[in-house]
mmCIF file with all atom_site columns, C-alpha atoms in Angstrom:
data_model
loop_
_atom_site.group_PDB
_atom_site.id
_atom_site.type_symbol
_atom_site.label_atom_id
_atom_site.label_alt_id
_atom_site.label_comp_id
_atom_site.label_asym_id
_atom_site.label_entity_id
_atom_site.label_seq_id
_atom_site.pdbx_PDB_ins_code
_atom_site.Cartn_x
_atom_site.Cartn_y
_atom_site.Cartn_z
_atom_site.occupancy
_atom_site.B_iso_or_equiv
_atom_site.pdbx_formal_charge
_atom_site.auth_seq_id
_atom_site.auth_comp_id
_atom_site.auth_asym_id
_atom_site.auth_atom_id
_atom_site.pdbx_PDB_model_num
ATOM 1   C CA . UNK A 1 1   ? -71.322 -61.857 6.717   1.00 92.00 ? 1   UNK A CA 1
ATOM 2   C CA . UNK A 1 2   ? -69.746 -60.777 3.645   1.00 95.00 ? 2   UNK A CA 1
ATOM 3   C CA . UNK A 1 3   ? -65.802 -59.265 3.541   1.00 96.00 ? 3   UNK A CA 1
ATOM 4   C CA . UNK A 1 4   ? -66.648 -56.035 3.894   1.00 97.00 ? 4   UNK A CA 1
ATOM 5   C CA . UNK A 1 5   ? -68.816 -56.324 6.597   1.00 97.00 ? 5   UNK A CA 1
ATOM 6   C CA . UNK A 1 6   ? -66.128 -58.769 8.193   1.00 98.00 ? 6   UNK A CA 1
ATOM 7   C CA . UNK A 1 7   ? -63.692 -55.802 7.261   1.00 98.00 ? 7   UNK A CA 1
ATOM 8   C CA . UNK A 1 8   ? -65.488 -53.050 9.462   1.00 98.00 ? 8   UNK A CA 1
ATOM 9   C CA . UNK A 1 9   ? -67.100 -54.691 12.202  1.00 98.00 ? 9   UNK A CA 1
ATOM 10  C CA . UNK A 1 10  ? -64.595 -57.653 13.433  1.00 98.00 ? 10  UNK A CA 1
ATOM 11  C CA . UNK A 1 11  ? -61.437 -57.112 12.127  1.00 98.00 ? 11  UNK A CA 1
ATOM 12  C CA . UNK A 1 12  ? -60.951 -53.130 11.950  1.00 98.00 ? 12  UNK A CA 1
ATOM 13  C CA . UNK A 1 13  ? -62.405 -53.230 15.927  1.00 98.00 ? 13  UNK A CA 1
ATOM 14  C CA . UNK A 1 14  ? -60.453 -55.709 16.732  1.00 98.00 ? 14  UNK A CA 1
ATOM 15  C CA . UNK A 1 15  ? -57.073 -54.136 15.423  1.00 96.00 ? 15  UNK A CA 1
ATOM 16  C CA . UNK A 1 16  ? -57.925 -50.630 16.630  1.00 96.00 ? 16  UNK A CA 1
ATOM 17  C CA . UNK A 1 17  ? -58.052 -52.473 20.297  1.00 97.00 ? 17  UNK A CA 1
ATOM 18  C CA . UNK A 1 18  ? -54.842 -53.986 19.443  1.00 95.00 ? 18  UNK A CA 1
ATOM 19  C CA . UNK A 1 19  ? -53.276 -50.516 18.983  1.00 92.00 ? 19  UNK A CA 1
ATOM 20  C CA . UNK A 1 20  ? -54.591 -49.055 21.558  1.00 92.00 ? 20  UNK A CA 1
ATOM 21  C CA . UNK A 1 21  ? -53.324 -51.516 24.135  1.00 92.00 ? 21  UNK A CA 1
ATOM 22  C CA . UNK A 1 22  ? -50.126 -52.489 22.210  1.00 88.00 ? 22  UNK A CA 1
ATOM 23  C CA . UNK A 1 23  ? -48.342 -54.357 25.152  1.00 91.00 ? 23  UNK A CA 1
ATOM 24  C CA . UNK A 1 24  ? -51.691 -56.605 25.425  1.00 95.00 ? 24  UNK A CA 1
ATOM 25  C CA . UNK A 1 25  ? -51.202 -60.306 24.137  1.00 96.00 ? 25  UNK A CA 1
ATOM 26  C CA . UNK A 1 26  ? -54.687 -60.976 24.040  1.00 97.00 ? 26  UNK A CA 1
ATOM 27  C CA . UNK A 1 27  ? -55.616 -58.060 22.266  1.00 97.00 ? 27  UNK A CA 1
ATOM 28  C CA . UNK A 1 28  ? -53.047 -58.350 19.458  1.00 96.00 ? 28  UNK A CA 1
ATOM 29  C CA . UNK A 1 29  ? -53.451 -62.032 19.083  1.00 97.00 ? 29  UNK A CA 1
ATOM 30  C CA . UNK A 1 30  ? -57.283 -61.598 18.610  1.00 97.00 ? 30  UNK A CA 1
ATOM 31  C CA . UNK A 1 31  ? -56.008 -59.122 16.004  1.00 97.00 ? 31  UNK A CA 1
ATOM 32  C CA . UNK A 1 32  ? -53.656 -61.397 14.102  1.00 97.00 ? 32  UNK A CA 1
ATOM 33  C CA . UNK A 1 33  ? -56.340 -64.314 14.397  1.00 97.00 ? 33  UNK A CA 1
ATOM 34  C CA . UNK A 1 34  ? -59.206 -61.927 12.299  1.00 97.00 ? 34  UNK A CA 1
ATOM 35  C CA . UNK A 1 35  ? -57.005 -60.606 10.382  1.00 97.00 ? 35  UNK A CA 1
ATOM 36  C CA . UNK A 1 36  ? -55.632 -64.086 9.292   1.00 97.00 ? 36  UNK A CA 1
ATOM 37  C CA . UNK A 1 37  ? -59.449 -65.334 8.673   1.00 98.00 ? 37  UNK A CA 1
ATOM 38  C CA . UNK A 1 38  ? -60.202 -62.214 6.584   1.00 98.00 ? 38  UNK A CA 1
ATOM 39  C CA . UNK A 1 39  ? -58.358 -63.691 3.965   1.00 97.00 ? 39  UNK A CA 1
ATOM 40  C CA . UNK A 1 40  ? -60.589 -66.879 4.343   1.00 97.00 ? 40  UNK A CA 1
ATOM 41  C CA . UNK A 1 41  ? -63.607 -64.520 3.796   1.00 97.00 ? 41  UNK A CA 1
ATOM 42  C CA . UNK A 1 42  ? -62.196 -62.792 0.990   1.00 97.00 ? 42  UNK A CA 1
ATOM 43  C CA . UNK A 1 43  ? -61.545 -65.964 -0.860  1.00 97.00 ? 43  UNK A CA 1
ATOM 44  C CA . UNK A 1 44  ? -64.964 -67.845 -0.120  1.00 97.00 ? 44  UNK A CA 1
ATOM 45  C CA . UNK A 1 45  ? -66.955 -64.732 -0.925  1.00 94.00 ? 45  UNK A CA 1
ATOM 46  C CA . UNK A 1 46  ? -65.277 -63.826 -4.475  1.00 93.00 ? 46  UNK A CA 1
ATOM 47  C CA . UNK A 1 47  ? -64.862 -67.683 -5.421  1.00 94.00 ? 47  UNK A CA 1
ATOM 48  C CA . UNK A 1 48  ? -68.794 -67.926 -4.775  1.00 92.00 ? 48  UNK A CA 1
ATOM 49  C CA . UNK A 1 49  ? -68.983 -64.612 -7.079  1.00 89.00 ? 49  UNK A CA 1
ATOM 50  C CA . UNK A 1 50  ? -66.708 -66.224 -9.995  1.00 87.00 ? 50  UNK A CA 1
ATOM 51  C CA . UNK A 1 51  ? -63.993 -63.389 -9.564  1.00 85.00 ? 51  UNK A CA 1
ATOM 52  C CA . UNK A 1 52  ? -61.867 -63.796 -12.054 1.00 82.00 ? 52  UNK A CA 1
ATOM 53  C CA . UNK A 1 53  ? -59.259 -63.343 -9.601  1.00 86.00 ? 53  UNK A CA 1
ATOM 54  C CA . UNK A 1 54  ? -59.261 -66.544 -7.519  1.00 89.00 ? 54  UNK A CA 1
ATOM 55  C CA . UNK A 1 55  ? -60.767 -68.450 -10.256 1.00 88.00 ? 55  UNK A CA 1
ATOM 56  C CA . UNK A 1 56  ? -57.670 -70.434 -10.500 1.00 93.00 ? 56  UNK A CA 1
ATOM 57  C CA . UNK A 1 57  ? -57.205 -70.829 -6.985  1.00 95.00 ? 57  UNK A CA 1
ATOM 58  C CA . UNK A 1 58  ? -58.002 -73.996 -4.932  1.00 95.00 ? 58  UNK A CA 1
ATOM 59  C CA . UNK A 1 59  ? -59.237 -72.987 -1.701  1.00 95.00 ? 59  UNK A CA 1
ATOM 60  C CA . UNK A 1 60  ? -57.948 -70.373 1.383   1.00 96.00 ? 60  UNK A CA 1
ATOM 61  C CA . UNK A 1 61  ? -54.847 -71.889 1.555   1.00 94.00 ? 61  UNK A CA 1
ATOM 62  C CA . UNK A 1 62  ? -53.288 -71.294 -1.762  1.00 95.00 ? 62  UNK A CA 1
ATOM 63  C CA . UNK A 1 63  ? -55.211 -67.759 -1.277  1.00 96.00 ? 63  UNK A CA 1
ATOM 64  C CA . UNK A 1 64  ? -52.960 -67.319 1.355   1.00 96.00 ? 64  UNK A CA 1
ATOM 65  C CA . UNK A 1 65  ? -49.894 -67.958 -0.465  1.00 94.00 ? 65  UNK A CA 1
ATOM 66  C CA . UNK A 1 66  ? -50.628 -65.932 -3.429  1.00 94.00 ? 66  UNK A CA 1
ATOM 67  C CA . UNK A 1 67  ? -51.080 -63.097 -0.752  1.00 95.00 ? 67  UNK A CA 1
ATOM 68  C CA . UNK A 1 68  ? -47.803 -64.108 0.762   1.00 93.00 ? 68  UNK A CA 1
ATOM 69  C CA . UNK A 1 69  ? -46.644 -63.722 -2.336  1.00 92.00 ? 69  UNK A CA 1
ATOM 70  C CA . UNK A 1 70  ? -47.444 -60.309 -2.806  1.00 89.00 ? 70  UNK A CA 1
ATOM 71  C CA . UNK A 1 71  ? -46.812 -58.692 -0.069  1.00 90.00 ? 71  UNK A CA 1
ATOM 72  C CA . UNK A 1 72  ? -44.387 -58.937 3.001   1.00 90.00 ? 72  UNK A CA 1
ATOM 73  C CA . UNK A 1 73  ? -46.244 -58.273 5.585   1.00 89.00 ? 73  UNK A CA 1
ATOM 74  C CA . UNK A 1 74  ? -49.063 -60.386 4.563   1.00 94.00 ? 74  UNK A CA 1
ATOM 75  C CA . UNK A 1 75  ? -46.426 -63.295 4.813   1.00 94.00 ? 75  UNK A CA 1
ATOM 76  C CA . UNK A 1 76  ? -45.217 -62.382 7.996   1.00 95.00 ? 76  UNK A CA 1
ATOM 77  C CA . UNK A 1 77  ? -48.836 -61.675 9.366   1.00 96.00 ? 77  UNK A CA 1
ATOM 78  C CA . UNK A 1 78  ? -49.909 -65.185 8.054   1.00 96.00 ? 78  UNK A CA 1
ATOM 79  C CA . UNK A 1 79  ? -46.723 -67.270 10.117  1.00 95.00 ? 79  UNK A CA 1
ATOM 80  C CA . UNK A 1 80  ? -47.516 -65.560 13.267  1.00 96.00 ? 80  UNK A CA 1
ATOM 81  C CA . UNK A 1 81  ? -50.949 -66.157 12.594  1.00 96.00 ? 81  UNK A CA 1
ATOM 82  C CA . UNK A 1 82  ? -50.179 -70.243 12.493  1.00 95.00 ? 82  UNK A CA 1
ATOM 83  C CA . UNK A 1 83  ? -47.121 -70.098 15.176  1.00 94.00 ? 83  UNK A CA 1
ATOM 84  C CA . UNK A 1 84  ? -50.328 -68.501 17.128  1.00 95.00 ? 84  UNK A CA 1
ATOM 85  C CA . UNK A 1 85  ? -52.406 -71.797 16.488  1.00 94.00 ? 85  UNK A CA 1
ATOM 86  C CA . UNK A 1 86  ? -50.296 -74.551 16.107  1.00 94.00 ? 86  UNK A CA 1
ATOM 87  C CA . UNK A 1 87  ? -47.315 -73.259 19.067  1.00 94.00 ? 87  UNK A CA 1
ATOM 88  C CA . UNK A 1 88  ? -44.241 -74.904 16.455  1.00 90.00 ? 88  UNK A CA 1
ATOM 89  C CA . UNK A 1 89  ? -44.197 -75.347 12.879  1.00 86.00 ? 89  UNK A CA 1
ATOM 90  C CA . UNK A 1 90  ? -41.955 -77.695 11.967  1.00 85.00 ? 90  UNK A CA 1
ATOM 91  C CA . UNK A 1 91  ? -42.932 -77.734 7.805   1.00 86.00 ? 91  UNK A CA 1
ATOM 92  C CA . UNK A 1 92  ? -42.004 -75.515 5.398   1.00 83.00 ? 92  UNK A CA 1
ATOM 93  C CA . UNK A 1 93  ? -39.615 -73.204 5.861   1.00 86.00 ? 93  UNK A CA 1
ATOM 94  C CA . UNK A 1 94  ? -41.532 -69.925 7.938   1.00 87.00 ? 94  UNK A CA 1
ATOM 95  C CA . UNK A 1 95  ? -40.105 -66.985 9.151   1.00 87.00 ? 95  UNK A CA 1
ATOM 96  C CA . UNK A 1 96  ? -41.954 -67.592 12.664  1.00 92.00 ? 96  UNK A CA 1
ATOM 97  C CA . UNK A 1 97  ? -40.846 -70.457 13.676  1.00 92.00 ? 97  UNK A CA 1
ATOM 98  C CA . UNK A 1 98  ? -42.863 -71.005 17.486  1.00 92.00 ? 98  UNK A CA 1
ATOM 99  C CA . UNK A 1 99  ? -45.442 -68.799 19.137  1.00 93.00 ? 99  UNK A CA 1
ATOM 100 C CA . UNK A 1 100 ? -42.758 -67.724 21.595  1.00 94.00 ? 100 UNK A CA 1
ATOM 101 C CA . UNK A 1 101 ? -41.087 -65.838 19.103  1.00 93.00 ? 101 UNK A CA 1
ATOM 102 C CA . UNK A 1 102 ? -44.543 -63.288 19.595  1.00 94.00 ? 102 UNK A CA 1
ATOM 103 C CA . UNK A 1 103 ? -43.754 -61.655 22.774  1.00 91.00 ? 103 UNK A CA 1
ATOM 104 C CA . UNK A 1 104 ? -44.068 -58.270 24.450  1.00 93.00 ? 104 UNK A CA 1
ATOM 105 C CA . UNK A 1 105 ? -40.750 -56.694 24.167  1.00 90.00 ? 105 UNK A CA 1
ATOM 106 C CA . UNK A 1 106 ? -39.054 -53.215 25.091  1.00 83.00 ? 106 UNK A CA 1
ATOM 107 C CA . UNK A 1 107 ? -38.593 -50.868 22.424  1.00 78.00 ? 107 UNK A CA 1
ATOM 108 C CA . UNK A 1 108 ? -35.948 -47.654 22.767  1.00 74.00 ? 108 UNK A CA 1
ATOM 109 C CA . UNK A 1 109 ? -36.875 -44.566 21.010  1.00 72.00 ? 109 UNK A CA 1
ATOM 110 C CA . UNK A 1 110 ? -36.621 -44.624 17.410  1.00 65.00 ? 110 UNK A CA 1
ATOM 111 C CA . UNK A 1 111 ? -36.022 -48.518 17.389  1.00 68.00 ? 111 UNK A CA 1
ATOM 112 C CA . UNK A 1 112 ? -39.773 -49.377 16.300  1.00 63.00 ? 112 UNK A CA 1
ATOM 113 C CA . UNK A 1 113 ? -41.355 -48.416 12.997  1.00 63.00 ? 113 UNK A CA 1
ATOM 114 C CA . UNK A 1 114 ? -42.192 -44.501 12.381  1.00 59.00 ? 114 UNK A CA 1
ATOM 115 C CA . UNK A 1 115 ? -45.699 -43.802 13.307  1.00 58.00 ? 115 UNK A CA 1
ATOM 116 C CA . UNK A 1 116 ? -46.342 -47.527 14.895  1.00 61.00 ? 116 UNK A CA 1
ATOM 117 C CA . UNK A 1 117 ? -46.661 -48.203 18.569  1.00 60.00 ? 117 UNK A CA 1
ATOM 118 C CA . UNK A 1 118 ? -46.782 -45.816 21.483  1.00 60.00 ? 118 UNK A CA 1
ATOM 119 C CA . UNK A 1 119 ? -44.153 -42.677 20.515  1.00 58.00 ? 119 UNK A CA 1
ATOM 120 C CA . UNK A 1 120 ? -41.052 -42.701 22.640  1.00 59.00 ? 120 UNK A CA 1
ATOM 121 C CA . UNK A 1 121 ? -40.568 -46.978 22.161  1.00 70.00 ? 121 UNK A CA 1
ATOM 122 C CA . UNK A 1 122 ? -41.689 -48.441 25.333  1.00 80.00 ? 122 UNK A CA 1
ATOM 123 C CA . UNK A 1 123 ? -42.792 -52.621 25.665  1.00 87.00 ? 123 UNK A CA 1
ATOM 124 C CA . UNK A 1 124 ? -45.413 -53.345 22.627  1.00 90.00 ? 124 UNK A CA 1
ATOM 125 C CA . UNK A 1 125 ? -46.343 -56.948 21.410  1.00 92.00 ? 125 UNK A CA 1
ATOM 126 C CA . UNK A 1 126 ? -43.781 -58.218 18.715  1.00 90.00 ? 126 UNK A CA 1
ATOM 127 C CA . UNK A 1 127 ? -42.555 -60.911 16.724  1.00 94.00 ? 127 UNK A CA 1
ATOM 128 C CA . UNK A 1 128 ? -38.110 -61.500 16.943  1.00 92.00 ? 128 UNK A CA 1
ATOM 129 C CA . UNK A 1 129 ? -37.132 -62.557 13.422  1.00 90.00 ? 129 UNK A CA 1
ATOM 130 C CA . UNK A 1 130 ? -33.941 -63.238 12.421  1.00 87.00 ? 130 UNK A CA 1
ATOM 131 C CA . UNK A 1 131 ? -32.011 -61.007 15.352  1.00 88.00 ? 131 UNK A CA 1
ATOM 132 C CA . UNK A 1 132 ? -35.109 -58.454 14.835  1.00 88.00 ? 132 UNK A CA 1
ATOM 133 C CA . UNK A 1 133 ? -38.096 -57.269 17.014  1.00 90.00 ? 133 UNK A CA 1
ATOM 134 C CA . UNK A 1 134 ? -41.326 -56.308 14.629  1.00 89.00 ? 134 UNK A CA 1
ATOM 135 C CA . UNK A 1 135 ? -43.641 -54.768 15.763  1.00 88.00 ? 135 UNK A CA 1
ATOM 136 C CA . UNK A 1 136 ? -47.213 -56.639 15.487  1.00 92.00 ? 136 UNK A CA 1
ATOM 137 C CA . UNK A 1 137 ? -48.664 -53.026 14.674  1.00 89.00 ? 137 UNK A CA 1
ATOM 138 C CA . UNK A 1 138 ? -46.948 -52.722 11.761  1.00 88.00 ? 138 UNK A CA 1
ATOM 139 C CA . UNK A 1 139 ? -48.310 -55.689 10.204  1.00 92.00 ? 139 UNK A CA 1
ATOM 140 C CA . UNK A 1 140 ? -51.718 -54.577 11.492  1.00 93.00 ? 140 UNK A CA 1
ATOM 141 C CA . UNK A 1 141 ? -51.597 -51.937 9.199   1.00 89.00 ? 141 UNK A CA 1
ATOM 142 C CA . UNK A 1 142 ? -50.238 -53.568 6.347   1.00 90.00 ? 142 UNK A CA 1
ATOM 143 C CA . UNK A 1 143 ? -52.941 -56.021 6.351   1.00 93.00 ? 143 UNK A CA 1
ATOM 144 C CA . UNK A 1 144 ? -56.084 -53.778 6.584   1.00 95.00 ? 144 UNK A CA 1
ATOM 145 C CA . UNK A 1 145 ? -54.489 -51.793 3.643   1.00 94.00 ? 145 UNK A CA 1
ATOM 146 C CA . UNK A 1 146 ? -53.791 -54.963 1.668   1.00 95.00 ? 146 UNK A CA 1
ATOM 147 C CA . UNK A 1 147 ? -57.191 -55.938 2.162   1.00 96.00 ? 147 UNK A CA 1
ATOM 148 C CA . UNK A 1 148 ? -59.358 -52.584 1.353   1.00 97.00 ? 148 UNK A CA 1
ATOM 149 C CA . UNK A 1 149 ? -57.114 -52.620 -1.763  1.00 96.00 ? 149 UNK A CA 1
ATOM 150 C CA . UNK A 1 150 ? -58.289 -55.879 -2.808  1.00 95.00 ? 150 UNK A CA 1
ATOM 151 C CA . UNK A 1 151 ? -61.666 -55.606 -2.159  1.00 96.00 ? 151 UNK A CA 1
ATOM 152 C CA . UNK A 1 152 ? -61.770 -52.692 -3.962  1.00 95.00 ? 152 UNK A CA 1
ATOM 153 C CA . UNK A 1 153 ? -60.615 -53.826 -6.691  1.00 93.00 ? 153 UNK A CA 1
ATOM 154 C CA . UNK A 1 154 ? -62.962 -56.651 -6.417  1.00 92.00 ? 154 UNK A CA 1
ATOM 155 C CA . UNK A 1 155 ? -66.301 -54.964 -5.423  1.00 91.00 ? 155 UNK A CA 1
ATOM 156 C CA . UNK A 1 156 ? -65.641 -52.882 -8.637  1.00 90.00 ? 156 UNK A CA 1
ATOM 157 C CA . UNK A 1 157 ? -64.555 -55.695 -11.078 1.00 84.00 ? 157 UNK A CA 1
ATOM 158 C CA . UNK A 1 158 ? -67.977 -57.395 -9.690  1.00 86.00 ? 158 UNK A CA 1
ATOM 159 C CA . UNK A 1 159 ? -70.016 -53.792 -10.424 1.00 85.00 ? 159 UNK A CA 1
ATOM 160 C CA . UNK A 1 160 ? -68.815 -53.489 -13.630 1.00 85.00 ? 160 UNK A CA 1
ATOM 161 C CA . UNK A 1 161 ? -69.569 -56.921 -14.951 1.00 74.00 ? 161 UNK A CA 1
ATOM 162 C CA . UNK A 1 162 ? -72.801 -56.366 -13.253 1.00 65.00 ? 162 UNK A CA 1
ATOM 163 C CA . UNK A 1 163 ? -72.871 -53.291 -15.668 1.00 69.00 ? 163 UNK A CA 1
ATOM 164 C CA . UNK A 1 164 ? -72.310 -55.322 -18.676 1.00 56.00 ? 164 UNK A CA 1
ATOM 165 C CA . UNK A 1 165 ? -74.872 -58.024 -17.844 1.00 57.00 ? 165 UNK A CA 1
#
């Protein structure tokens, strides 16, 4: 399955049942677990492609932290995605800190993110970083917009090179 495919049928799917029952563990760590491998597919896929890209890169790992690097939410996305698998991290220095931080939480009107989560607040899966809730939605978004961009990008730097073959 290439990126794209992964893009539309597992991950997309799996956030879109994430937002629609935002107070559902399962459901939004399924979410943060695909959207955590999609960088994984990204990487593999354009490394086997010679995009120029990653060339430099060593493997998904140090993908991940040149994402992290880039963006925010991708950072935040990728901690919860490890407090998720390994319960504490104790190396490094990561904004999650234990998969107990990830929680469903009550949210008062106007407290959550414009446009993110049920309207009116209500409880919603979240991450509580430094004396903050975030909501897990938010970095569901983030993520599938971080990721169409790059593929994009990458799909057309791999067209046009096909172009001048």
């Amino acid at each position: 399955m290439d990126p794209r495919q992964f893009l539309e049928v597992i991950l997309k799917p799996n956030v879109a049942e994430a937002l629609e029952k935002f107070k559902d563990l399962r459901s939004n760590f399924n979410a943060v677990a695909t959207a955590d491998a999609m960088a994984a597919h990204i990487f593999y896929w354009a490394k086997k492609r010679e995009v120029l890209e990653v060339a430099h890169i060593k493997d998904d790992l140090n993908y991940r932290l040149e994402l992290r690097r880039l963006n925010a939410h991708m950072a935040l996305l990728f901690d919860v995605a490890k407090a998720l698998k390994h319960v504490e991290l104790e190396r490094g220095n990561p904004m999650v800190k234990a998969a107990s931080e990830v929680d469903v939480r009550s949210f008062g009107y106007g407290e959550g993110g414009y446009g993110v989560g049920p309207y009116g607040g209500g409880p919603q899966v979240s991450v509580f970083i430094e004396g903050r809730k975030i909501q897990l939605a938010s970095l569901f978004h983030g993520a599938i917009e971080v990721y169409e961009l790059i593929l994009n990008r990458m799909e057309s730097w791999l067209a046009a090179s096909d172009t001048a073959k």
